[in-house]
mmCIF file of C-alpha atoms and ligand atoms in Angstrom:
data_model
loop_
_atom_site.group_PDB
_atom_site.id
_atom_site.type_symbol
_atom_site.label_atom_id
_atom_site.label_comp_id
_atom_site.label_asym_id
_atom_site.label_seq_id
_atom_site.Cartn_x
_atom_site.Cartn_y
_atom_site.Cartn_z
ATOM 1 C CA MET A 1 70.028 61.743 167.021
ATOM 2 C CA SER A 2 72.893 59.688 167.509
ATOM 3 C CA LYS A 3 76.780 60.212 168.296
ATOM 4 C CA ILE A 4 78.906 59.484 165.513
ATOM 5 C CA LEU A 5 82.798 58.911 165.026
ATOM 6 C CA VAL A 6 83.880 59.811 161.400
ATOM 7 C CA ALA A 7 87.817 58.006 161.774
ATOM 8 C CA TYR A 8 90.037 58.018 158.866
ATOM 9 C CA SER A 9 93.368 57.684 157.686
ATOM 10 C CA THR A 10 95.703 59.362 154.878
ATOM 11 C CA ASN A 11 98.653 58.813 153.090
ATOM 12 C CA SER A 12 98.832 62.674 151.114
ATOM 13 C CA GLY A 13 95.969 64.670 153.135
ATOM 14 C CA SER A 14 92.968 64.550 150.711
ATOM 15 C CA THR A 15 91.010 61.786 152.192
ATOM 16 C CA ALA A 16 90.672 63.947 155.516
ATOM 17 C CA GLU A 17 88.890 66.357 153.344
ATOM 18 C CA VAL A 18 86.598 63.696 152.387
ATOM 19 C CA ALA A 19 85.758 62.865 155.966
ATOM 20 C CA GLN A 20 85.220 66.108 157.186
ATOM 21 C CA ALA A 21 82.608 66.715 154.268
ATOM 22 C CA VAL A 22 80.525 63.570 155.054
ATOM 23 C CA ALA A 23 81.008 64.817 159.007
ATOM 24 C CA ALA A 24 79.841 68.369 158.076
ATOM 25 C CA GLU A 25 76.254 66.583 156.628
ATOM 26 C CA LEU A 26 76.123 64.130 159.470
ATOM 27 C CA SER A 27 76.160 67.123 161.877
ATOM 28 C CA GLN A 28 73.965 69.312 159.625
ATOM 29 C CA ALA A 29 71.614 66.414 159.797
ATOM 30 C CA GLY A 30 71.462 67.078 163.587
ATOM 31 C CA HIS A 31 74.002 63.683 164.646
ATOM 32 C CA ALA A 32 76.962 64.708 167.446
ATOM 33 C CA VAL A 33 79.840 64.372 165.383
ATOM 34 C CA ASP A 34 83.609 63.624 166.062
ATOM 35 C CA VAL A 35 85.968 63.203 163.014
ATOM 36 C CA LYS A 36 89.368 62.127 163.708
ATOM 37 C CA PRO A 37 92.536 60.749 162.373
ATOM 38 C CA MET A 38 92.287 56.879 163.212
ATOM 39 C CA ASN A 39 95.995 57.225 165.179
ATOM 40 C CA ASP A 40 93.864 59.667 167.254
ATOM 41 C CA VAL A 41 91.099 57.356 168.487
ATOM 42 C CA ALA A 42 91.688 55.531 171.328
ATOM 43 C CA ALA A 43 88.520 53.208 171.684
ATOM 44 C CA ILE A 44 84.929 53.494 170.011
ATOM 45 C CA ASN A 45 82.720 52.605 172.584
ATOM 46 C CA GLY A 46 80.019 55.480 173.379
ATOM 47 C CA TYR A 47 79.463 56.121 169.755
ATOM 48 C CA ASP A 48 76.240 54.304 168.134
ATOM 49 C CA GLY A 49 78.022 54.710 164.690
ATOM 50 C CA VAL A 50 81.551 54.713 163.035
ATOM 51 C CA VAL A 51 82.220 55.621 159.484
ATOM 52 C CA LEU A 52 85.861 54.837 158.570
ATOM 53 C CA GLY A 53 87.528 56.146 155.565
ATOM 54 C CA ALA A 54 91.089 55.964 153.870
ATOM 55 C CA PRO A 55 92.552 55.745 150.751
ATOM 56 C CA MET A 56 93.784 52.852 148.412
ATOM 57 C CA ILE A 57 97.252 52.745 148.933
ATOM 58 C CA PHE A 58 98.007 48.758 147.730
ATOM 59 C CA GLY A 59 94.642 47.692 148.928
ATOM 60 C CA TRP A 60 92.954 49.921 151.597
ATOM 61 C CA HIS A 61 95.499 51.907 153.648
ATOM 62 C CA ASP A 62 97.417 50.056 155.922
ATOM 63 C CA GLN A 63 96.978 52.483 158.931
ATOM 64 C CA ALA A 64 92.730 51.813 158.493
ATOM 65 C CA ARG A 65 93.275 47.875 158.147
ATOM 66 C CA ARG A 66 95.330 48.069 161.317
ATOM 67 C CA PHE A 67 92.592 49.989 162.805
ATOM 68 C CA VAL A 68 89.658 47.860 161.906
ATOM 69 C CA LYS A 69 91.492 44.843 162.954
ATOM 70 C CA LYS A 70 92.411 46.229 166.553
ATOM 71 C CA HIS A 71 88.902 47.361 167.186
ATOM 72 C CA ARG A 72 87.215 44.548 165.409
ATOM 73 C CA ALA A 73 84.861 43.275 168.254
ATOM 74 C CA GLU A 74 83.706 47.129 169.205
ATOM 75 C CA LEU A 75 83.296 47.466 165.778
ATOM 76 C CA ALA A 76 80.802 44.840 165.320
ATOM 77 C CA ALA A 77 78.428 46.080 168.274
ATOM 78 C CA VAL A 78 77.473 49.351 166.202
ATOM 79 C CA LYS A 79 76.879 50.102 162.817
ATOM 80 C CA THR A 80 79.344 51.045 160.329
ATOM 81 C CA ALA A 81 79.916 52.781 157.230
ATOM 82 C CA TYR A 82 83.033 52.346 155.224
ATOM 83 C CA PHE A 83 84.706 54.655 152.426
ATOM 84 C CA ALA A 84 87.532 54.563 150.073
ATOM 85 C CA CYS A 85 89.319 57.087 147.907
ATOM 86 C CA ALA A 86 90.668 55.462 145.287
ATOM 87 C CA MET A 87 92.328 56.360 141.134
ATOM 88 C CA ARG A 88 90.799 53.068 139.673
ATOM 89 C CA LEU A 89 88.259 50.542 140.054
ATOM 90 C CA THR A 90 87.688 47.596 138.070
ATOM 91 C CA ARG A 91 84.130 46.391 137.715
ATOM 92 C CA VAL A 92 83.978 42.450 136.812
ATOM 93 C CA GLU A 93 81.579 40.701 135.094
ATOM 94 C CA ARG A 94 79.619 38.802 137.786
ATOM 95 C CA GLU A 95 82.383 39.478 140.316
ATOM 96 C CA ALA A 96 81.234 37.477 143.328
ATOM 97 C CA LEU A 97 80.897 40.057 145.875
ATOM 98 C CA PRO A 98 79.639 40.575 149.839
ATOM 99 C CA PRO A 99 75.828 41.581 149.777
ATOM 100 C CA VAL A 100 76.564 45.308 150.719
ATOM 101 C CA ASN A 101 75.081 48.406 149.769
ATOM 102 C CA LEU A 102 77.234 50.007 147.440
ATOM 103 C CA THR A 103 78.090 53.387 146.466
ATOM 104 C CA LEU A 104 80.257 53.959 143.573
ATOM 105 C CA ASP A 105 81.801 57.146 141.747
ATOM 106 C CA GLU A 106 80.628 56.264 138.146
ATOM 107 C CA ASN A 107 83.552 58.504 136.912
ATOM 108 C CA LEU A 108 85.875 56.144 138.869
ATOM 109 C CA VAL A 109 84.647 52.914 137.409
ATOM 110 C CA LYS A 110 86.043 51.127 134.641
ATOM 111 C CA ASP A 111 84.524 48.096 133.487
ATOM 112 C CA GLN A 112 86.917 45.112 132.776
ATOM 113 C CA ALA A 113 88.534 44.910 128.872
ATOM 114 C CA LYS A 114 88.447 41.643 128.335
ATOM 115 C CA PRO A 115 85.843 39.688 129.477
ATOM 116 C CA GLY A 116 87.079 36.402 131.071
ATOM 117 C CA SER A 117 90.308 37.345 131.984
ATOM 118 C CA LEU A 118 92.005 40.512 134.173
ATOM 119 C CA ASN A 119 95.306 41.738 133.260
ATOM 120 C CA LEU A 120 97.696 43.149 136.109
ATOM 121 C CA LYS A 121 96.093 46.857 136.636
ATOM 122 C CA GLU A 122 92.691 45.223 136.646
ATOM 123 C CA ARG A 123 93.728 42.417 139.048
ATOM 124 C CA PHE A 124 94.459 44.680 141.727
ATOM 125 C CA THR A 125 91.854 47.013 141.881
ATOM 126 C CA THR A 126 88.488 45.184 141.097
ATOM 127 C CA ILE A 127 85.245 45.815 143.519
ATOM 128 C CA GLY A 128 85.883 42.470 145.745
ATOM 129 C CA TYR A 129 89.872 43.195 146.010
ATOM 130 C CA TYR A 130 89.264 46.193 147.388
ATOM 131 C CA LEU A 131 86.084 45.199 149.876
ATOM 132 C CA LYS A 132 88.347 42.048 150.956
ATOM 133 C CA SER A 133 91.360 44.441 152.036
ATOM 134 C CA MET A 134 88.372 46.875 153.860
ATOM 135 C CA LEU A 135 85.642 44.833 155.609
ATOM 136 C CA PRO A 136 86.336 42.283 158.354
ATOM 137 C CA SER A 137 84.180 39.134 157.435
ATOM 138 C CA ASP A 138 81.930 39.349 159.653
ATOM 139 C CA ALA A 139 81.179 43.136 158.579
ATOM 140 C CA GLN A 140 77.726 44.190 158.183
ATOM 141 C CA PRO A 141 78.061 47.643 157.119
ATOM 142 C CA VAL A 142 75.022 49.804 156.276
ATOM 143 C CA SER A 143 76.744 51.491 153.346
ATOM 144 C CA VAL A 144 80.192 51.600 151.603
ATOM 145 C CA ALA A 145 81.399 53.987 149.121
ATOM 146 C CA PHE A 146 84.217 54.073 146.738
ATOM 147 C CA PHE A 147 85.222 57.783 145.839
ATOM 148 C CA ASN A 148 87.230 58.852 143.089
ATOM 149 C CA GLY A 149 90.535 60.602 144.864
ATOM 150 C CA LYS A 150 92.876 63.054 144.294
ATOM 151 C CA LEU A 151 96.952 62.300 142.938
ATOM 152 C CA GLU A 152 99.628 64.670 143.584
ATOM 153 C CA MET A 153 102.952 62.848 142.275
ATOM 154 C CA PHE A 154 105.137 65.570 144.066
ATOM 155 C CA ARG A 155 104.045 64.482 147.186
ATOM 156 C CA LEU A 156 105.141 60.797 147.042
ATOM 157 C CA LYS A 157 108.179 58.927 147.353
ATOM 158 C CA TRP A 158 109.987 57.836 144.349
ATOM 159 C CA TRP A 159 108.774 53.945 144.832
ATOM 160 C CA GLN A 160 104.950 55.235 145.025
ATOM 161 C CA ALA A 161 105.141 57.183 142.342
ATOM 162 C CA ALA A 162 106.597 54.220 140.327
ATOM 163 C CA PHE A 163 103.607 51.917 141.528
ATOM 164 C CA VAL A 164 101.435 54.555 140.808
ATOM 165 C CA MET A 165 102.490 54.717 137.296
ATOM 166 C CA VAL A 166 102.813 51.168 136.690
ATOM 167 C CA VAL A 167 100.022 49.714 138.564
ATOM 168 C CA VAL A 168 97.573 52.344 139.106
ATOM 169 C CA ASN A 169 98.223 54.294 135.966
ATOM 170 C CA ALA A 170 96.296 56.891 137.328
ATOM 171 C CA THR A 171 96.808 60.577 136.046
ATOM 172 C CA PRO A 172 97.532 62.954 138.559
ATOM 173 C CA GLY A 173 94.698 65.491 139.662
ATOM 174 C CA ASP A 174 91.641 65.976 141.843
ATOM 175 C CA TYR A 175 88.939 64.271 140.779
ATOM 176 C CA ARG A 176 87.218 63.843 144.084
ATOM 177 C CA ASP A 177 83.307 64.578 143.373
ATOM 178 C CA PHE A 178 81.983 66.604 146.619
ATOM 179 C CA ASP A 179 78.650 66.338 145.444
ATOM 180 C CA LEU A 180 78.307 63.069 145.663
ATOM 181 C CA ILE A 181 80.492 62.785 148.557
ATOM 182 C CA LYS A 182 78.051 64.631 150.474
ATOM 183 C CA SER A 183 75.101 63.053 149.246
ATOM 184 C CA TRP A 184 76.456 59.957 150.788
ATOM 185 C CA GLY A 185 77.030 61.472 153.860
ATOM 186 C CA ARG A 186 73.331 62.787 154.131
ATOM 187 C CA SER A 187 72.441 59.141 153.044
ATOM 188 C CA LEU A 188 73.880 57.966 156.167
ATOM 189 C CA SER A 189 72.631 60.213 158.134
ATOM 190 C CA GLN A 190 68.997 57.891 158.060
ATOM 191 C CA LEU A 191 71.094 54.656 158.296
ATOM 192 C CA LEU A 192 73.458 55.429 161.411
HETATM 193 C C1 FMN B 1 101.473 54.406 146.642
HETATM 194 C C2 FMN B 1 100.318 54.342 146.351
HETATM 195 C C3 FMN B 1 99.311 53.774 145.777
HETATM 196 C C4 FMN B 1 98.264 53.789 145.838
HETATM 197 N N1 FMN B 1 97.260 52.505 145.035
HETATM 198 C C5 FMN B 1 96.171 53.001 144.639
HETATM 199 C C6 FMN B 1 95.288 51.602 144.150
HETATM 200 O O1 FMN B 1 95.885 50.478 144.528
HETATM 201 N N2 FMN B 1 94.211 51.833 144.105
HETATM 202 C C7 FMN B 1 93.787 53.096 143.209
HETATM 203 O O2 FMN B 1 92.690 52.798 142.935
HETATM 204 N N3 FMN B 1 94.437 53.829 143.593
HETATM 205 C C8 FMN B 1 95.984 54.023 144.618
HETATM 206 N N4 FMN B 1 96.338 55.004 144.625
HETATM 207 C C9 FMN B 1 95.938 56.507 144.677
HETATM 208 C C10 FMN B 1 94.960 56.804 146.159
HETATM 209 O O3 FMN B 1 94.520 56.163 146.504
HETATM 210 C C11 FMN B 1 94.389 57.894 145.451
HETATM 211 O O4 FMN B 1 95.036 59.217 145.197
HETATM 212 C C12 FMN B 1 93.771 58.783 147.253
HETATM 213 O O5 FMN B 1 92.901 59.641 146.719
HETATM 214 C C13 FMN B 1 95.102 59.499 148.097
HETATM 215 O O6 FMN B 1 94.323 59.910 149.155
HETATM 216 P P1 FMN B 1 95.134 60.555 150.193
HETATM 217 O O7 FMN B 1 95.541 61.913 149.723
HETATM 218 O O8 FMN B 1 94.318 60.712 151.428
HETATM 219 O O9 FMN B 1 96.408 59.581 150.244
HETATM 220 C C14 FMN B 1 97.561 54.847 145.217
HETATM 221 C C15 FMN B 1 98.381 56.035 145.641
HETATM 222 C C16 FMN B 1 99.833 55.710 146.040
HETATM 223 C C17 FMN B 1 100.752 57.316 146.244
#
């Protein structure tokens, strides 16, 4: 049995439910699990494994990036797994990616429209662009997952809604696949 922290940040709330689902699978597998918003986590020593999750909001959520920066040394000393919730993910042919064990929600993934060039929407939504915003350069996570997210326009400030319409170009709705999310959580119980 390991002691595991599942820490998350969220813009509109839905990533918290994803984190809870991952934590529930780890608990069911017999681990001692704490699930908390990143803002409530003072330190991560004492844990054997840490799962970090946040939505893509102009890259990985700013709060999560700050958390990783602040705890970089402690994170290097434990097993880690990362996840992101997003509404668009572009798979680029032969994109140079760090050697990480990736889980992708195939309903989220779109291949680039025109091989050899990326349009504006694609440029800011590639797997490589996302991973760069999530992982410290020395990170060796046991797994990284990209899940389809949830978008409700009424929860957003006008400028957030404008960005989502122009760049992310996503149709509002709840696209989270909890079967995939739970199965990723179960897979972590062996890896962390
Ligand atoms: C301001 C803003 C920017 C976003 N940027 C991206 C993005 O760059 N790529 C993407 O795939 N999704 C983007 N999204 C969609 C969110 O990542 C998605 O809706 C996520 O599930 C929200 O999670 P939350 O409810 O925990 O905040 C954006 C949403 C907002 C509101």
